[in-house]
Short mmCIF file of C-alpha atoms and ligand atoms in Angstrom, two decimals:
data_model
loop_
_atom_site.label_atom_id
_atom_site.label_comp_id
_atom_site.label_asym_id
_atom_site.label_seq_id
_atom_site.Cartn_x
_atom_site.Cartn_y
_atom_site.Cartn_z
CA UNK K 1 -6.80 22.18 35.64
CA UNK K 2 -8.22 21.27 32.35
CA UNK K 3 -7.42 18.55 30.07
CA UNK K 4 -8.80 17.86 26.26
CA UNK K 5 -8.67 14.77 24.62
CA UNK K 6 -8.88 13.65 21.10
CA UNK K 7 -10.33 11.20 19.31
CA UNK K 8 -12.27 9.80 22.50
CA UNK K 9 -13.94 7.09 21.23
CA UNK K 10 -10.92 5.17 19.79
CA UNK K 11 -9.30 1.97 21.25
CA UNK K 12 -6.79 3.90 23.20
CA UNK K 13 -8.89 7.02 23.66
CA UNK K 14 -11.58 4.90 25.46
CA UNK K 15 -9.24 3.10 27.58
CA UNK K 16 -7.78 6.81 28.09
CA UNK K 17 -10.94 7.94 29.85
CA UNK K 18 -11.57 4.60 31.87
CA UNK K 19 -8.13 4.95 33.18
CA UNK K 20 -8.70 8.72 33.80
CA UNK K 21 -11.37 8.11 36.31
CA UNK K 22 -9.29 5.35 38.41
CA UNK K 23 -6.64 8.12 38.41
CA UNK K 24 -8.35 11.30 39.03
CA UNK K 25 -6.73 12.26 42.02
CA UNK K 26 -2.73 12.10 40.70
CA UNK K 27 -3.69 15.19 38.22
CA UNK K 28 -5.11 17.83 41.32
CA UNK K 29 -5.56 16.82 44.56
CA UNK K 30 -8.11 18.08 46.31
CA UNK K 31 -9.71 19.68 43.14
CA UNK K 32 -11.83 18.15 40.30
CA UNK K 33 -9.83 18.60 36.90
CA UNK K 34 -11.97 19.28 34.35
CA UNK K 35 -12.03 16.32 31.68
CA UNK K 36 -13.08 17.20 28.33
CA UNK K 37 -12.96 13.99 26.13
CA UNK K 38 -14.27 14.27 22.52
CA UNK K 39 -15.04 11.44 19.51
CA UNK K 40 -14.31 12.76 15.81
CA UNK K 41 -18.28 14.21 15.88
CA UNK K 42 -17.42 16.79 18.32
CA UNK K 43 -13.58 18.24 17.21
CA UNK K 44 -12.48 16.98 14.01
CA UNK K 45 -8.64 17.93 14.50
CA UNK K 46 -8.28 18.22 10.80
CA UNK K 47 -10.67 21.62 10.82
CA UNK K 48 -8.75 24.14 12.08
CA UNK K 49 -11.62 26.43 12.36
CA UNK K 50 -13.13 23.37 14.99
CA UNK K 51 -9.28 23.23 16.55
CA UNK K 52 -9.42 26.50 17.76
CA UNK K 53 -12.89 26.90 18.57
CA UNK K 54 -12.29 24.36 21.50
CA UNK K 55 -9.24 25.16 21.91
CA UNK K 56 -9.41 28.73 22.95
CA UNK K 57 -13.09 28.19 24.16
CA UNK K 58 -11.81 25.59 26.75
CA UNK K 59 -8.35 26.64 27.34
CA UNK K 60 -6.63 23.73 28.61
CA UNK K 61 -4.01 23.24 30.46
CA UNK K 62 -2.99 19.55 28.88
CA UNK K 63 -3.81 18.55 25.13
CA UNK K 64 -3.62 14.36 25.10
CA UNK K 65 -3.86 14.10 21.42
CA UNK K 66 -4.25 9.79 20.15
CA UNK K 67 -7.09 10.84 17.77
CA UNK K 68 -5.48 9.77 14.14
CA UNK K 69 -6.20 8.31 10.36
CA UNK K 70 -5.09 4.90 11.54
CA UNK K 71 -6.22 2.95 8.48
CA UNK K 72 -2.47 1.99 6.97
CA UNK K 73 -3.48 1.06 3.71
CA UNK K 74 -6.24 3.54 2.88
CA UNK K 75 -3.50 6.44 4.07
CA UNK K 76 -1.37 5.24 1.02
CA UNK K 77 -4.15 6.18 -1.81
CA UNK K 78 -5.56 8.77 0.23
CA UNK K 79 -2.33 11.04 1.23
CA UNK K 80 -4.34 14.22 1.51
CA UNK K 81 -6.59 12.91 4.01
CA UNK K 82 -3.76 11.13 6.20
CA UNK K 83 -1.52 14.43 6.25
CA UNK K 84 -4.79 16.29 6.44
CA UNK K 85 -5.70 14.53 9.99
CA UNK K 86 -2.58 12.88 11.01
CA UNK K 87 -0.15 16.45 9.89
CA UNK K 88 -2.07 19.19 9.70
CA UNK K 89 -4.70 18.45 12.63
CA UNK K 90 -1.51 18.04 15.20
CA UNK K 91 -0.40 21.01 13.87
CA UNK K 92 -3.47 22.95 14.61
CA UNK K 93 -3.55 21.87 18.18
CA UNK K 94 0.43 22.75 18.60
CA UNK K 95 -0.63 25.89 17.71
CA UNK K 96 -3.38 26.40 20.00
CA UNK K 97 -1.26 24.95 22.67
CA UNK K 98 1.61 27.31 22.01
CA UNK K 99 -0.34 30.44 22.32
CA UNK K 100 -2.13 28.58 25.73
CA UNK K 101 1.10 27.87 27.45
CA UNK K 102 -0.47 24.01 27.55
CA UNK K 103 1.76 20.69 28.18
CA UNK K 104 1.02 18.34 24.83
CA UNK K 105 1.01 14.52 24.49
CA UNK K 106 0.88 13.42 21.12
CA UNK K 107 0.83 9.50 20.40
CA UNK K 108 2.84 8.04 17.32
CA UNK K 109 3.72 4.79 15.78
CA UNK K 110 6.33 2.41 15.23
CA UNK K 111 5.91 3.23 11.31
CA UNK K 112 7.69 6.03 11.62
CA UNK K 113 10.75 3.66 11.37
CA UNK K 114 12.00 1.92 8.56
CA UNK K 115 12.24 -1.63 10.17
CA UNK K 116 15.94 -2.33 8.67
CA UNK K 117 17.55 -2.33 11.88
CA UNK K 118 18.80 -5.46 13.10
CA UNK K 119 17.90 -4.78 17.15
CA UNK K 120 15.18 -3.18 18.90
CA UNK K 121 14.63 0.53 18.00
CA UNK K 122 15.68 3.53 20.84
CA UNK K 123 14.18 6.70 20.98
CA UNK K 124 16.99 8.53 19.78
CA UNK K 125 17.82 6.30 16.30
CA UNK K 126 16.64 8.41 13.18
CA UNK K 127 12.89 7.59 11.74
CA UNK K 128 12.85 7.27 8.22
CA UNK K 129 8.99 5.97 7.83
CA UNK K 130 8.24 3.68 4.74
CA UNK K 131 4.28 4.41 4.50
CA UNK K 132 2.03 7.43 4.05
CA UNK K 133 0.68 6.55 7.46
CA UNK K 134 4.27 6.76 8.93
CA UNK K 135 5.55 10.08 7.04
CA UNK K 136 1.91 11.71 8.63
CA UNK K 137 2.80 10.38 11.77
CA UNK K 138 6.37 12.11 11.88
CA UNK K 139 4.62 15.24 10.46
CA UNK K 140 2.76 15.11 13.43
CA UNK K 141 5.45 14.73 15.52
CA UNK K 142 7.54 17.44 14.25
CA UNK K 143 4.50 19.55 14.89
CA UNK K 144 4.09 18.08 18.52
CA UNK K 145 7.55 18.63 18.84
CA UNK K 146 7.26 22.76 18.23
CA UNK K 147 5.34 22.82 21.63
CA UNK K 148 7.77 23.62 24.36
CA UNK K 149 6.22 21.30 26.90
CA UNK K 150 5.54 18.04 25.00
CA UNK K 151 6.00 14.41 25.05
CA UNK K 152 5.43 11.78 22.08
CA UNK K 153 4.40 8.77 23.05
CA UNK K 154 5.65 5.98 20.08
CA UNK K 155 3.63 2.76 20.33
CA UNK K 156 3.26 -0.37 18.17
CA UNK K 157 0.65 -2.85 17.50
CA UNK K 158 -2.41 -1.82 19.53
CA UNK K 159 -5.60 -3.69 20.66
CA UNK K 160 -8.44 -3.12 22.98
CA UNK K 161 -11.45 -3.65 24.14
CA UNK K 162 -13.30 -1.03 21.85
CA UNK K 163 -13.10 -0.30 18.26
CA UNK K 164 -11.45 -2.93 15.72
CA UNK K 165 -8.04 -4.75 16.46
CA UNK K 166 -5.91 -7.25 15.43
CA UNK K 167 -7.11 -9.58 18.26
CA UNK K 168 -10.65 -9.12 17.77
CA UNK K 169 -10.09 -9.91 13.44
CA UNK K 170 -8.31 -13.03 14.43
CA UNK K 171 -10.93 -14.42 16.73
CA UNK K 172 -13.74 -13.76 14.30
CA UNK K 173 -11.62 -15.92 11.79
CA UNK K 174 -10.90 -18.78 14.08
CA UNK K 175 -14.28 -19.67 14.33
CA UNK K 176 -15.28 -19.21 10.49
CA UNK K 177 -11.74 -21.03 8.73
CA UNK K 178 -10.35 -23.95 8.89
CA UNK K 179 -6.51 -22.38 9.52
CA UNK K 180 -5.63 -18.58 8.56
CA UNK K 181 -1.80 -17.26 7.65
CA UNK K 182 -0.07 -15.08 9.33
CA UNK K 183 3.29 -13.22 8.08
CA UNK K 184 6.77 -14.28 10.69
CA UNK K 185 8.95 -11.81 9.05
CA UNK K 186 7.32 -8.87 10.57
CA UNK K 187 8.17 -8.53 14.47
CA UNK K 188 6.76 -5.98 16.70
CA UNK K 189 5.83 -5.23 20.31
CA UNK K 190 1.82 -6.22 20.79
CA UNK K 191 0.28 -3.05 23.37
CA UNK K 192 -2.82 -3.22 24.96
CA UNK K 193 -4.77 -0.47 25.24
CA UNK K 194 -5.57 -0.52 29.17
CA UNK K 195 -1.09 -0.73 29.79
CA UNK K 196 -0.75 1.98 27.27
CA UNK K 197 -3.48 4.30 28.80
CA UNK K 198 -1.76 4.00 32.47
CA UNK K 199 1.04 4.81 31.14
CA UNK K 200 0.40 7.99 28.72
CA UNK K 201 -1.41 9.29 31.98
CA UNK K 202 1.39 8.64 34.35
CA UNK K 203 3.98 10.80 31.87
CA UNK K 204 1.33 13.35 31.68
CA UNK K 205 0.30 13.67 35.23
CA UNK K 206 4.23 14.09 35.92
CA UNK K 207 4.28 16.42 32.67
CA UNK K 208 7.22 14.79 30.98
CA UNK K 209 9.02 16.09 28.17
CA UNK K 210 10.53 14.44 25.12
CA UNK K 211 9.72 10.61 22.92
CA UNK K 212 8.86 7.84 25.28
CA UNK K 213 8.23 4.38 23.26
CA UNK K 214 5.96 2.52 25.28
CA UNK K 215 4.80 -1.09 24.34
CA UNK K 216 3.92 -4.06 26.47
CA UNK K 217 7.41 -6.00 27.47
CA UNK K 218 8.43 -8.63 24.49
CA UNK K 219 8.31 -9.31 21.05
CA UNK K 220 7.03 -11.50 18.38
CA UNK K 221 5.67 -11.54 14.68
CA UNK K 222 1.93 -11.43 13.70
CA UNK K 223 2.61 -15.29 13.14
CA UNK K 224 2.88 -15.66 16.89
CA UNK K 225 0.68 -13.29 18.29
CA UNK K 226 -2.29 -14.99 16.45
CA UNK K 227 -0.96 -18.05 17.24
CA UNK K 228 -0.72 -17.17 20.91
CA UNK K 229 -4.45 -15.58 20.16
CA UNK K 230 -5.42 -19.23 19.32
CA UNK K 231 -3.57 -21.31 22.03
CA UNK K 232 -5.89 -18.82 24.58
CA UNK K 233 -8.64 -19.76 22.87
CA UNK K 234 -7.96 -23.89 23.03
CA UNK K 235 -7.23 -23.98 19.36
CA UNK K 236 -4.93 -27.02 18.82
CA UNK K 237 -1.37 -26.32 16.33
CA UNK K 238 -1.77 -25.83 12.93
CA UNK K 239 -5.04 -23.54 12.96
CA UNK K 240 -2.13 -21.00 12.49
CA UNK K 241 0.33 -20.69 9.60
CA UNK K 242 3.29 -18.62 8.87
CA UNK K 243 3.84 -17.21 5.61
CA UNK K 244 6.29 -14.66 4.35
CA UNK K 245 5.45 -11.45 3.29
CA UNK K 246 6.63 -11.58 0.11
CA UNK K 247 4.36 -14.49 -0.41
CA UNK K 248 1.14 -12.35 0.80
CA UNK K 249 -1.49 -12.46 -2.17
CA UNK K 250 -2.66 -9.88 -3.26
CA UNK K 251 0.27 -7.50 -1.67
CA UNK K 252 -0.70 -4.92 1.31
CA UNK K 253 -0.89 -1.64 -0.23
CA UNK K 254 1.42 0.06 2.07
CA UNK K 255 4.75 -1.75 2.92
CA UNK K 256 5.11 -2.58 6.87
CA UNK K 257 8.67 -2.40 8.70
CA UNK K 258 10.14 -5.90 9.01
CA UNK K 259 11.48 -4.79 12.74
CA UNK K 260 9.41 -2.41 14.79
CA UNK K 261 10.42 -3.53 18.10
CA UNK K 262 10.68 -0.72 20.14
CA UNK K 263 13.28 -0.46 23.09
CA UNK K 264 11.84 1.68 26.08
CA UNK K 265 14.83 3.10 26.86
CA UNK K 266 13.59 6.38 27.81
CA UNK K 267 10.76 4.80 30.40
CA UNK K 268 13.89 2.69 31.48
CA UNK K 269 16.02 5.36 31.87
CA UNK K 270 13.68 7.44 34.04
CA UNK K 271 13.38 5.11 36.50
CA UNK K 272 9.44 4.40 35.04
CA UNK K 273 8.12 1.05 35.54
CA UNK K 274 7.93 -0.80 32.15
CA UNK K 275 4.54 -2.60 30.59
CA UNK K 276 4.07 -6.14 31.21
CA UNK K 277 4.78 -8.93 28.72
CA UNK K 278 2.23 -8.67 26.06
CA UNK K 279 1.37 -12.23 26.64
CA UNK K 280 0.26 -11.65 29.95
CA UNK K 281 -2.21 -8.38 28.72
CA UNK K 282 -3.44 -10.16 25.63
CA UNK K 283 -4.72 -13.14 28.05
CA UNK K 284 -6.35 -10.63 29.61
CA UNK K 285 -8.32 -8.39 26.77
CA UNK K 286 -9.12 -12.66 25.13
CA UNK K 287 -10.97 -13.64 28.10
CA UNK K 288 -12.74 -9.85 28.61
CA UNK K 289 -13.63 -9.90 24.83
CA UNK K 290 -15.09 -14.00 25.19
CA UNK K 291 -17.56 -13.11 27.80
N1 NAP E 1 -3.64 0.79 16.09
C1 NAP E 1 -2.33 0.57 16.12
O1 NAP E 1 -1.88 -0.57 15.92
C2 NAP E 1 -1.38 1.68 16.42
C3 NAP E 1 0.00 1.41 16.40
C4 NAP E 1 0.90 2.44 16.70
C5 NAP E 1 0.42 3.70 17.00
N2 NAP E 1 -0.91 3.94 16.99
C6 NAP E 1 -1.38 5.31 17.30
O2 NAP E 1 -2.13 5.24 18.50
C7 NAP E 1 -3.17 6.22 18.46
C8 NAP E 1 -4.49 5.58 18.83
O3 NAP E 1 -4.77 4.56 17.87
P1 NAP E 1 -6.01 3.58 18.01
O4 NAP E 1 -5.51 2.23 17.74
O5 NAP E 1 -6.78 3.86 19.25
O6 NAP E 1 -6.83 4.05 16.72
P2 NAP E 1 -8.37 4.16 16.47
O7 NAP E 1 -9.12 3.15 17.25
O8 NAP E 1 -8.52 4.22 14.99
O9 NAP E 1 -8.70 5.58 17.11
C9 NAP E 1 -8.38 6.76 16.47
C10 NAP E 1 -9.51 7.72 16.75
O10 NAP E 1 -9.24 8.94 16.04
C11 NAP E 1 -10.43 9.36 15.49
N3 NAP E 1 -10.24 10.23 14.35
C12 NAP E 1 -10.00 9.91 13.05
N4 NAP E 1 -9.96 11.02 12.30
C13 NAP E 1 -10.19 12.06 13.14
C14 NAP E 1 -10.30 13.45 12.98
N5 NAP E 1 -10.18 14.02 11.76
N6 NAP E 1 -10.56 14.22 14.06
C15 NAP E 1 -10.70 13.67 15.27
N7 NAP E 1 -10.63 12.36 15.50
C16 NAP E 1 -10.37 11.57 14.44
C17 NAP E 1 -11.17 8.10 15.09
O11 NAP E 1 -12.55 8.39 14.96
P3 NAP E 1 -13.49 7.51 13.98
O12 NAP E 1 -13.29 6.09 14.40
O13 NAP E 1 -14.83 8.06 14.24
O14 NAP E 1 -12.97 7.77 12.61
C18 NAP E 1 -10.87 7.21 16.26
O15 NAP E 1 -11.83 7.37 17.28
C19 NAP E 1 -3.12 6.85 17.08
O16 NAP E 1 -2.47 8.10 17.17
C20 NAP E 1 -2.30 5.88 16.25
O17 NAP E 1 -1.60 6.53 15.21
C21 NAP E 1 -1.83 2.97 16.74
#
């Protein structure tokens, strides 16, 4: 068996290979799979040209596609680069796994939703993305979806170990300000890249089909989660402030959803074991990332 992965030197592709070696053994027993993981320097999944020179040089058996333009606000002056990587490159490896007969796992976002709803989002309720970065996103899931044997994994709110986060911004300004604001009218589902890789590996080594949202168990805004950053980290109350959005100077560029909490109904409804509260991961990448 052979399995490519994109974007390997992400957050989540990183924690994507780690996980791959503890797990090895679910994908063939008895046999080595073949793991072919590559960084943006070795397939640039908006060249098709690259696409299918790996593609059909490789052949493999399972695309495990997180490689993406994740930068949200640089996606809304720069649509022909978001569509170009996030759209078009997904669509390039659908099409290579199509003619291959290959099982695809494509990850997306919680932007693909407009955050209006009142409860936590299922699988099944209708995206309707607000941002460049989300309307890429669904592009690339409607190309994922063209792939008879594929699943799309919908996430929210990542951090890890490597590459730049959320957690990793906020502990870099603890130490240099005196308090930092953080918007409460924006509530998501914090995911940690070590859950989410488990997870994405466990739906591929069974080959599921269809959208799975997986997050870490729980909610909360970006007021609390860096607030819960600093209460790891001994900071006392008040080093955190809430603000509202509307109140953000100078505005974001691209609008967030208000609600991106996303139900795992689908995980739940297999009979998969769900993530574990966010709280209980994020203690866990704090103290890894203070050493
Ligand atoms: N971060 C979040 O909060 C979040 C939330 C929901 C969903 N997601 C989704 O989760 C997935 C993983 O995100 P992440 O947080 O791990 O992002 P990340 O750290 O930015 O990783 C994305 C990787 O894709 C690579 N990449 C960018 N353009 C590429 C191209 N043209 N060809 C090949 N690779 C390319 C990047 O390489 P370079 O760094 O070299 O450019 C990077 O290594 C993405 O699909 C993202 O849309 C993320």
């Amino acid at each position: 068996m052979r399995i490519l992965l994109t974007g390997a030197s992400g957050q989540l592709g990183q924690d994507i290979v780690t996980a791959f070696e503890r797990r090895r053994d679910e994908f063939q027993p008895g046999k080595k799979p073949d793991f072919l993981a590559l960084s943006r320097d070795q397939l640039d999944v908006s060249s098709r040209d690259q696409v299918f020179g790996v593609c059909y040089g490789y052949e493999p058996d399972v695309i495990i596609h997180p490689a993406a333009w994740t930068k949200v606000d640089e996606c809304e002056t720069n649509p022909d680069k978001a569509y170009a990587v996030n759209a078009c490159g997904t669509n390039y490896l659908a099409d290579a796994a199509k003619t291959l007969n290959a099982y695809m796992l494509y990850v997306s976002t919680d932007y693909v939703f407009d955050g209006y709803k009142s409860s936590p989002y299922i699988e099944w309720d209708t995206p309707n993305p607000l941002s460049v970065y989300g309307r890429s996103k669904l592009a690339g899931e409607h190309a994922a979806a063209s792939v008879p044997f594929h699943a799309i994994v919908r996430t929210s709110w990542v951090a890890g170990h490597g590459g730049a986060n959320m957690v990793k911004t906020v502990m870099k300004l603890l130490e240099e300000r005196d308090n930092l604001q953080f918007v409460e009218d924006q509530i998501g589902s914090p995911t940690l890249t070590p859950d989410l890789a488990d997870k994405i590996l466990e739906i591929v080594a069974a080959r599921l089909t269809g959208i799975f949202h997986v997050t870490n168990s729980g909610s909360t805004s970006w007021y609390g989660f860096a607030a819960e950053i600093a209460s790891l980290l001994g900071y006392g109350e008040g080093k955190i402030l809430p603000i509202k959005t509307a109140d953000l100077f100078p505005p974001r560029p691209a609008p967030r959803p208000a609600n991106s909490v996303l139900d795992n109904m689908a995980l739940r409804t297999a009979g998969l074991g769900l993530l574990p509260d966010w709280r209980d991961s994020l203690s866990a990448l704090v103290n890894r990332l203070k050493d």
